[in-house]
Tab-separated table of C-alpha atoms in Angstrom:
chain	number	residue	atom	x	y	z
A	1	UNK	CA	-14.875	12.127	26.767
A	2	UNK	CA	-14.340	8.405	27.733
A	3	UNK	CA	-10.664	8.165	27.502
A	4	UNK	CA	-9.445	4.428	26.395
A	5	UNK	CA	-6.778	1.835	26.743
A	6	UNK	CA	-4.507	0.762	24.121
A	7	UNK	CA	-3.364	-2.380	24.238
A	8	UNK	CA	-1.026	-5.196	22.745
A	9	UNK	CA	-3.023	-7.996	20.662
A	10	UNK	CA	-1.286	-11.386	21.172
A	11	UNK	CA	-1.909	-14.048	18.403
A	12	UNK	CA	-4.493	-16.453	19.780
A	13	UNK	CA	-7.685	-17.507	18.402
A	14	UNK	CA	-10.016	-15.019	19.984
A	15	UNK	CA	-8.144	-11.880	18.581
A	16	UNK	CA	-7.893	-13.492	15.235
A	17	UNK	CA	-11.913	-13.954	15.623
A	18	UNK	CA	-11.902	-10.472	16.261
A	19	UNK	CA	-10.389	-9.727	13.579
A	20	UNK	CA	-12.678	-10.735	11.005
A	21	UNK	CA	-15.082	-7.722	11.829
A	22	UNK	CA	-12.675	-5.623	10.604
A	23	UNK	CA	-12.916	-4.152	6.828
A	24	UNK	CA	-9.265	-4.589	6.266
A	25	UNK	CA	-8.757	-8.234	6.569
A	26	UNK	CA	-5.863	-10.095	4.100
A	27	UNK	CA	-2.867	-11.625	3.611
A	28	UNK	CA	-1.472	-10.325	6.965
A	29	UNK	CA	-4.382	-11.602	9.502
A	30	UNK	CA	-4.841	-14.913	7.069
A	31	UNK	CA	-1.267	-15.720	7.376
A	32	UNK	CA	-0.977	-14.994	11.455
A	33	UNK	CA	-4.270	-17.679	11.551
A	34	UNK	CA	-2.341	-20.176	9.279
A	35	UNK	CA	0.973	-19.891	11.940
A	36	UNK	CA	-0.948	-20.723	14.381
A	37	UNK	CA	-2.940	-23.181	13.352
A	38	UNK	CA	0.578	-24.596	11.955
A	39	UNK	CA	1.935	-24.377	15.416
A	40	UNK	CA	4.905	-21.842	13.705
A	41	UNK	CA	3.669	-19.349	16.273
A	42	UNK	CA	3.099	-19.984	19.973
A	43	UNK	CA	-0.324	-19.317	21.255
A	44	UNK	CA	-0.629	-15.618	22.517
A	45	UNK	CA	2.928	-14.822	20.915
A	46	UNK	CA	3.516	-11.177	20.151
A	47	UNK	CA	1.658	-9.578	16.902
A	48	UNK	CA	2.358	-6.141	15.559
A	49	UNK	CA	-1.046	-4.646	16.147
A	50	UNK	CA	-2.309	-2.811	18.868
A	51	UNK	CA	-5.842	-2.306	19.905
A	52	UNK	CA	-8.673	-0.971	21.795
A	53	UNK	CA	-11.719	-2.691	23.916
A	54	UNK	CA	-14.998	-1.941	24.386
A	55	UNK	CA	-16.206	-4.142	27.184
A	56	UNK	CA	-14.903	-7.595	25.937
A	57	UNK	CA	-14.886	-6.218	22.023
A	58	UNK	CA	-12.210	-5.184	19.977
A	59	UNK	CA	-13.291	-2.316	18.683
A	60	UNK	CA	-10.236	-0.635	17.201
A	61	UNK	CA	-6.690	-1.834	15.719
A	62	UNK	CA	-3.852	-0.568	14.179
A	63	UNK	CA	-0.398	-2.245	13.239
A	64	UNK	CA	2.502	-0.329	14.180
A	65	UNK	CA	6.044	-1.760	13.253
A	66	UNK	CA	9.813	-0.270	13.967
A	67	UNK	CA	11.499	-0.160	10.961
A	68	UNK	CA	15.521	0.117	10.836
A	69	UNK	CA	16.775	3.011	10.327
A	70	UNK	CA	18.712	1.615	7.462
A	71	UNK	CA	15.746	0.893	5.684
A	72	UNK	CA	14.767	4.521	6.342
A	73	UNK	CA	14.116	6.406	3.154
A	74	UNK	CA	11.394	9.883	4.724
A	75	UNK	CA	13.446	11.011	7.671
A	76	UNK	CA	16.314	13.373	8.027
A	77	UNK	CA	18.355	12.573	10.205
A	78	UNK	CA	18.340	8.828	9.215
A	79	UNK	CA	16.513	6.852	11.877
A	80	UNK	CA	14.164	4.291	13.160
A	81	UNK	CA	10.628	4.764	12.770
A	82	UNK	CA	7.120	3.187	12.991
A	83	UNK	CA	5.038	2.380	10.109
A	84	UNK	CA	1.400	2.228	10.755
A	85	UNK	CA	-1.118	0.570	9.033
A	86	UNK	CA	-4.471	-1.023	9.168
A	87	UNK	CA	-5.778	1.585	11.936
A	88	UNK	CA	-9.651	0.903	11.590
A	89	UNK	CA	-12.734	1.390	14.098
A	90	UNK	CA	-15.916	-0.317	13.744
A	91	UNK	CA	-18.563	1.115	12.163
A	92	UNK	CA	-20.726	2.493	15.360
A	93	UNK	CA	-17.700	2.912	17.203
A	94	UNK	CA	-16.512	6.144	15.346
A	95	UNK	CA	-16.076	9.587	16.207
A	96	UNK	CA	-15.451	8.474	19.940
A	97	UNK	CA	-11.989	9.676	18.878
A	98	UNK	CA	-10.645	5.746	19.671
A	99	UNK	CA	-8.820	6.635	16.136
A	100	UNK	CA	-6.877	9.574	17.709
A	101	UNK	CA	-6.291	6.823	20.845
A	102	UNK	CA	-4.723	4.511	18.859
A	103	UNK	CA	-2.524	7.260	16.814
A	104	UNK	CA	-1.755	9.494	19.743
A	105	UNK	CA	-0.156	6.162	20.950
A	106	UNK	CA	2.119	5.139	18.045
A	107	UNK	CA	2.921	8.938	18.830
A	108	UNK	CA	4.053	8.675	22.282
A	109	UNK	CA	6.621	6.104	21.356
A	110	UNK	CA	9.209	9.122	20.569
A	111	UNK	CA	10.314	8.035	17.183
A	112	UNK	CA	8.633	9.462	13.837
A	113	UNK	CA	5.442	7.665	12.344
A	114	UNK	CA	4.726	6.982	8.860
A	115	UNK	CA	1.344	5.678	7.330
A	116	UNK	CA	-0.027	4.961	3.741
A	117	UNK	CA	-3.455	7.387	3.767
A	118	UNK	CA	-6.213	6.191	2.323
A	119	UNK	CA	-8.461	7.813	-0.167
A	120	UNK	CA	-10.153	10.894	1.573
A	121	UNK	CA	-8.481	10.544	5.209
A	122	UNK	CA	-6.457	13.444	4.206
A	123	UNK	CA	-8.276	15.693	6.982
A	124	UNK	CA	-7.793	13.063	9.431
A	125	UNK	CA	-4.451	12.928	9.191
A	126	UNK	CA	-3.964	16.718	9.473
A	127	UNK	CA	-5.525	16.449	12.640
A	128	UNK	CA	-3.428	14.320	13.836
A	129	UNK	CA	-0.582	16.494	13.160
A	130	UNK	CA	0.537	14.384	10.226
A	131	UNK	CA	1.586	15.686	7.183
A	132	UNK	CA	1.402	14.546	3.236
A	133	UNK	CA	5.489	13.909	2.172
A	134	UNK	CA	6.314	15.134	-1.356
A	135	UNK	CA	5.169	12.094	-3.691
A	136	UNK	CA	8.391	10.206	-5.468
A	137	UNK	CA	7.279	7.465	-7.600
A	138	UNK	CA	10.166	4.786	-6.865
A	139	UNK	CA	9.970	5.596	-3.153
A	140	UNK	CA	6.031	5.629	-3.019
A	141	UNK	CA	4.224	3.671	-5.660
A	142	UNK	CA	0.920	4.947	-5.530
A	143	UNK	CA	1.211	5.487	-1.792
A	144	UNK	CA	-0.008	8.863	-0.293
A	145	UNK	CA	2.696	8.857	2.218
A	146	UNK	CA	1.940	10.435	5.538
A	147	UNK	CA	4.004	11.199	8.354
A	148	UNK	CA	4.370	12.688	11.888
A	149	UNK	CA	8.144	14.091	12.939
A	150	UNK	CA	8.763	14.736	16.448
A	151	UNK	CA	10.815	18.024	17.280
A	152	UNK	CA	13.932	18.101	15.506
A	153	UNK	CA	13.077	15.870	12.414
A	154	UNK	CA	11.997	16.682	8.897
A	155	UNK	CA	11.670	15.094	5.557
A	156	UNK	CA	14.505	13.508	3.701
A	157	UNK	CA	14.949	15.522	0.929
A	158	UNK	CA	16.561	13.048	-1.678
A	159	UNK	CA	16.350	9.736	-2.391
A	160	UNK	CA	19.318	7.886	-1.486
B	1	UNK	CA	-13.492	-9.917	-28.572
B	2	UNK	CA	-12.580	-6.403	-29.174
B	3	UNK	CA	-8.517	-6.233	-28.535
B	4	UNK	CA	-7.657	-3.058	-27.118
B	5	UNK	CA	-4.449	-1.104	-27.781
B	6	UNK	CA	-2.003	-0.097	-24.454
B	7	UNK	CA	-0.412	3.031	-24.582
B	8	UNK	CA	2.140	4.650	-22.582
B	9	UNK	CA	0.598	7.773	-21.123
B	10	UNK	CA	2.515	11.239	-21.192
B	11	UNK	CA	1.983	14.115	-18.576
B	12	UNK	CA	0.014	16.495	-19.666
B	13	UNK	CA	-3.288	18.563	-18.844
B	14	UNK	CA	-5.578	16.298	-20.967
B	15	UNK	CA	-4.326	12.964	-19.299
B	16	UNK	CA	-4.602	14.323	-15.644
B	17	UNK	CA	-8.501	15.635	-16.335
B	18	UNK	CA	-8.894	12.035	-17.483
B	19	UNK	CA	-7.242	10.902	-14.132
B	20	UNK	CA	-9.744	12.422	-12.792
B	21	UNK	CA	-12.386	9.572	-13.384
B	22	UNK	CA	-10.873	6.994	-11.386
B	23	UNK	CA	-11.494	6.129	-8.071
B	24	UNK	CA	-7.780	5.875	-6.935
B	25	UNK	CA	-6.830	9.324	-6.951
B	26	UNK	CA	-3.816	10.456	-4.320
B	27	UNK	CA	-0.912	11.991	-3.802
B	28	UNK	CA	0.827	10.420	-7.076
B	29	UNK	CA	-1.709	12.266	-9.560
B	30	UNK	CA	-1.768	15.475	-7.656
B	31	UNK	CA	2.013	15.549	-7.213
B	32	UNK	CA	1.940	14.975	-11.468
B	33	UNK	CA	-0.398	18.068	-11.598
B	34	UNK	CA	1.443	20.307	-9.312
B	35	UNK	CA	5.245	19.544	-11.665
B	36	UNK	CA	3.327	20.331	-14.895
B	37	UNK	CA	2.050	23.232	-13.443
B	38	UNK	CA	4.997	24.463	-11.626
B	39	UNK	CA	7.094	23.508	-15.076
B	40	UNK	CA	8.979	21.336	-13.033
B	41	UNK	CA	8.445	18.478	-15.861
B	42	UNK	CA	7.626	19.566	-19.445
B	43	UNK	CA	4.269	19.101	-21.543
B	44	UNK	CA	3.828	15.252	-22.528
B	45	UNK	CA	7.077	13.853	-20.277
B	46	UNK	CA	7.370	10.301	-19.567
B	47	UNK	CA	4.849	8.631	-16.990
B	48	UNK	CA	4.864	5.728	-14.619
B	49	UNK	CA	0.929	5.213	-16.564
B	50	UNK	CA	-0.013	3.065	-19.378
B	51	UNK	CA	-3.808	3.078	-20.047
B	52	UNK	CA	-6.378	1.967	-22.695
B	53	UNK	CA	-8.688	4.256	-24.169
B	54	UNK	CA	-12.242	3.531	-25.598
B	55	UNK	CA	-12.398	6.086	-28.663
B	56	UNK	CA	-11.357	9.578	-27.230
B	57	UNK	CA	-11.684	8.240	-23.603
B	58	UNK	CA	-9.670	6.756	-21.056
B	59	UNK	CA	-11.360	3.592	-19.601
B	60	UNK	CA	-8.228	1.783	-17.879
B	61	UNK	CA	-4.711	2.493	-16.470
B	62	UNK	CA	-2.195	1.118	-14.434
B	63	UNK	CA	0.700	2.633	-13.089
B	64	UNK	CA	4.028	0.075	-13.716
B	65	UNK	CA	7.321	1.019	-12.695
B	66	UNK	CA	10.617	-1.255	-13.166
B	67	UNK	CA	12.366	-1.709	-9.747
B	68	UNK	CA	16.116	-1.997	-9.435
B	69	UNK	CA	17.467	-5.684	-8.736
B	70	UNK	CA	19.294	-4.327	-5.279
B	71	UNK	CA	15.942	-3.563	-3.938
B	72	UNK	CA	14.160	-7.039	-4.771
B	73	UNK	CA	12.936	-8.686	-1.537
B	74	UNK	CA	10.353	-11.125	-3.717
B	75	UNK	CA	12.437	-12.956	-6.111
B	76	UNK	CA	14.802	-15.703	-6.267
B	77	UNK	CA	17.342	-15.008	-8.216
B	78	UNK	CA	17.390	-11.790	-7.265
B	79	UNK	CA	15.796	-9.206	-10.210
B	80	UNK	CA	14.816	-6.387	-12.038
B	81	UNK	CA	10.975	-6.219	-12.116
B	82	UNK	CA	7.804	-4.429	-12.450
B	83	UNK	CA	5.592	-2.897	-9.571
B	84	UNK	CA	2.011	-2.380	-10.554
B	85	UNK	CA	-0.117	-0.324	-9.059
B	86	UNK	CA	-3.322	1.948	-9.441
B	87	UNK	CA	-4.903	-0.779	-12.054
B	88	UNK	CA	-8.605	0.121	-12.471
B	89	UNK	CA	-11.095	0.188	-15.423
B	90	UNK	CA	-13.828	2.271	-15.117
B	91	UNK	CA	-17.473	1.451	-13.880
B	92	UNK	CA	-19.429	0.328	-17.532
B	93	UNK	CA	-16.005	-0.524	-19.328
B	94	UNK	CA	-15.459	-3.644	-16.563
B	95	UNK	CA	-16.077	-6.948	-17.968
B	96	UNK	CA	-15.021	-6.713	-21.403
B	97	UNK	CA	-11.253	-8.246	-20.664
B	98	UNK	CA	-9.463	-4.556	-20.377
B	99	UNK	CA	-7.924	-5.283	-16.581
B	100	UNK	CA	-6.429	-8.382	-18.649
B	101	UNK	CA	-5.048	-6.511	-21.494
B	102	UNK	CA	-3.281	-4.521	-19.207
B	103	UNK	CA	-2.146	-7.158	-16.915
B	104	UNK	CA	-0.983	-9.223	-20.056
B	105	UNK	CA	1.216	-6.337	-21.444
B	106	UNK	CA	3.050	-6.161	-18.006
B	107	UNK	CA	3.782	-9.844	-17.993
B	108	UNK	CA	4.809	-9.307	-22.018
B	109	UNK	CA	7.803	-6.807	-20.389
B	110	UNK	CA	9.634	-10.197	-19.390
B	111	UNK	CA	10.641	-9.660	-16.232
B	112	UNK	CA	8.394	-10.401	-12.333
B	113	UNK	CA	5.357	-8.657	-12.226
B	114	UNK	CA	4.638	-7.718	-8.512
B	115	UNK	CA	1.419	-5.969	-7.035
B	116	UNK	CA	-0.660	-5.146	-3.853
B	117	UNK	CA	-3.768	-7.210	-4.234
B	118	UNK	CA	-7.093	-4.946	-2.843
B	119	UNK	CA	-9.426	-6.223	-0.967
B	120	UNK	CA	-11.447	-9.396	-2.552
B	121	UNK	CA	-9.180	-9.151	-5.560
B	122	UNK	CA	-7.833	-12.637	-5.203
B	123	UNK	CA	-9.469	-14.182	-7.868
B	124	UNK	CA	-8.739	-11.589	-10.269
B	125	UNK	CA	-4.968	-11.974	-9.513
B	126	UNK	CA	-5.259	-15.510	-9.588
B	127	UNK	CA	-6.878	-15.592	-13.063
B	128	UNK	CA	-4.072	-13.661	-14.271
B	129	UNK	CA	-1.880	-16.395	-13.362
B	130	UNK	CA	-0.116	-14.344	-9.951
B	131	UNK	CA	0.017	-15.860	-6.517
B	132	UNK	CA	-0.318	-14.605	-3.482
B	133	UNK	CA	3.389	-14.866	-1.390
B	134	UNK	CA	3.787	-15.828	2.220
B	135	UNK	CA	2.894	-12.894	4.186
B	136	UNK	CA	6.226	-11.214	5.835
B	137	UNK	CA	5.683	-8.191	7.970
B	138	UNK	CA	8.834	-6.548	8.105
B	139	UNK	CA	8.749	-6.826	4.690
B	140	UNK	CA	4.861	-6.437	4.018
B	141	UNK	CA	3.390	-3.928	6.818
B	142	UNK	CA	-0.314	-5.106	5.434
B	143	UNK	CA	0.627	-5.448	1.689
B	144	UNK	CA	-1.613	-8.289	0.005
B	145	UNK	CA	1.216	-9.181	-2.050
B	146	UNK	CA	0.801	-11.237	-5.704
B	147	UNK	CA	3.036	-12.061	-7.744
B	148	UNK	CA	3.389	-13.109	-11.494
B	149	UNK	CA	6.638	-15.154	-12.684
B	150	UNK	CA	8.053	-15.763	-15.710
B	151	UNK	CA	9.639	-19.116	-16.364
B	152	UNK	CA	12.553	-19.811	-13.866
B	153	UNK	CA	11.717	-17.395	-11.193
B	154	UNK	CA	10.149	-18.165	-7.959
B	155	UNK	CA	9.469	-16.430	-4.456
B	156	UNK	CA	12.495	-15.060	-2.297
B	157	UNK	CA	12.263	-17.788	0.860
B	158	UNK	CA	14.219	-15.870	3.288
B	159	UNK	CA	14.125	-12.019	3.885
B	160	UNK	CA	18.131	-10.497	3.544
């Protein structure tokens, strides 16, 4: 298997071209364009997603973001943590495994990972070595929580 | 037009069968399954669901759920208000104004109304009279957020 290079997207007009092939395209990718057409972000300044090339296309993303520990309501111990989101490969591009690139990643980063699943991605998750969190309505809100603990954490068991 | 009733919906074995219809089914309905079954809440306890049914059947729900002021990040002043999620009316009931009789009895609660706005949902929202809020990430992590306020509310400017 080809193995593939994750890397950092800056914000700049190509990667926000790029972008639009994607499914998952809103508020977030509309409001990086608008900063930079606004000149309220620099020109290849830092953006939280991460992504994979094929040749000279982007043909996977995901957005991975450290939250503070204080914010941290899955985790016991208390602690930082990433959440992930928009992780997407292009149609024709799947089953490469540039999903389980891009995850394996946020992964290696040594703190625990939490995404939002979507509808029927349970099984990809599992084999990822996530697992589903007990569902609490004011934590999750219709969220199908997700998450991976490195050795030595587990789930919070109540809500703070 | 036909006016259609909301109702709060109650846990029980009927409701969750009817659950079963919609499209956005996740942790949140299966976790709602597992406590009836496990006794952990009783026959016809309170839900975070309100729905509309079309003679015997359920054709529309939403899940709303009143957040505590401390945790507002959206409003200014700071507030109680409702989180919507899981709104959907069922293929052959869309069209006839039931999304809006939902969406109108959250805004009748009298306090913010916020949600995560789907994919090519805008218009919807914005025919409901919500807006879509300056995209934060740390705050956001790929939300579309839209909000509705009442009179003498408007959006948070600065994250605390």
């Amino acid at each position: 298997m080809i193995s593939y290079q994750v890397v950092k997207l800056k914000v700049n007009f190509k990667t926000l071209e790029e972008f639009e092939n994607f499914r998952e395209y809103g508020q977030q990718e509309l409001s990086m364009k608008e900063d930079l057409e606004d000149n309220i972000v620099e020109n290849d300044s830092e953006s939280p997603f991460y992504g994979v090339y094929y040749g000279n296309k982007l043909v996977g993303r995901m957005s991975l973001y450290q939250i503070d520990k204080k914010y941290d309501r899955y985790f016991d111990p208390p602690q930082d943590y990433y959440e992930l989101w928009k992780l997407e490969v292009l149609p024709g591009y799947q089953g490469k495994g540039i999903g389980k690139t891009l995850v394996d990643f946020a992964k290696s980063l040594g703190l625990p990972v939490k995404t939002n699943a979507r509808q029927r991605s349970d099984e990809f998750w599992h084999k990822q070595g996530f697992e589903a969190l007990t569902y609490k309505t004011e934590r999750d809100r219709g969220e199908n929580p997700f998450v991976w603990f490195p050795t030595g954490v587990s789930e919070k068991k109540e809500l703070s």
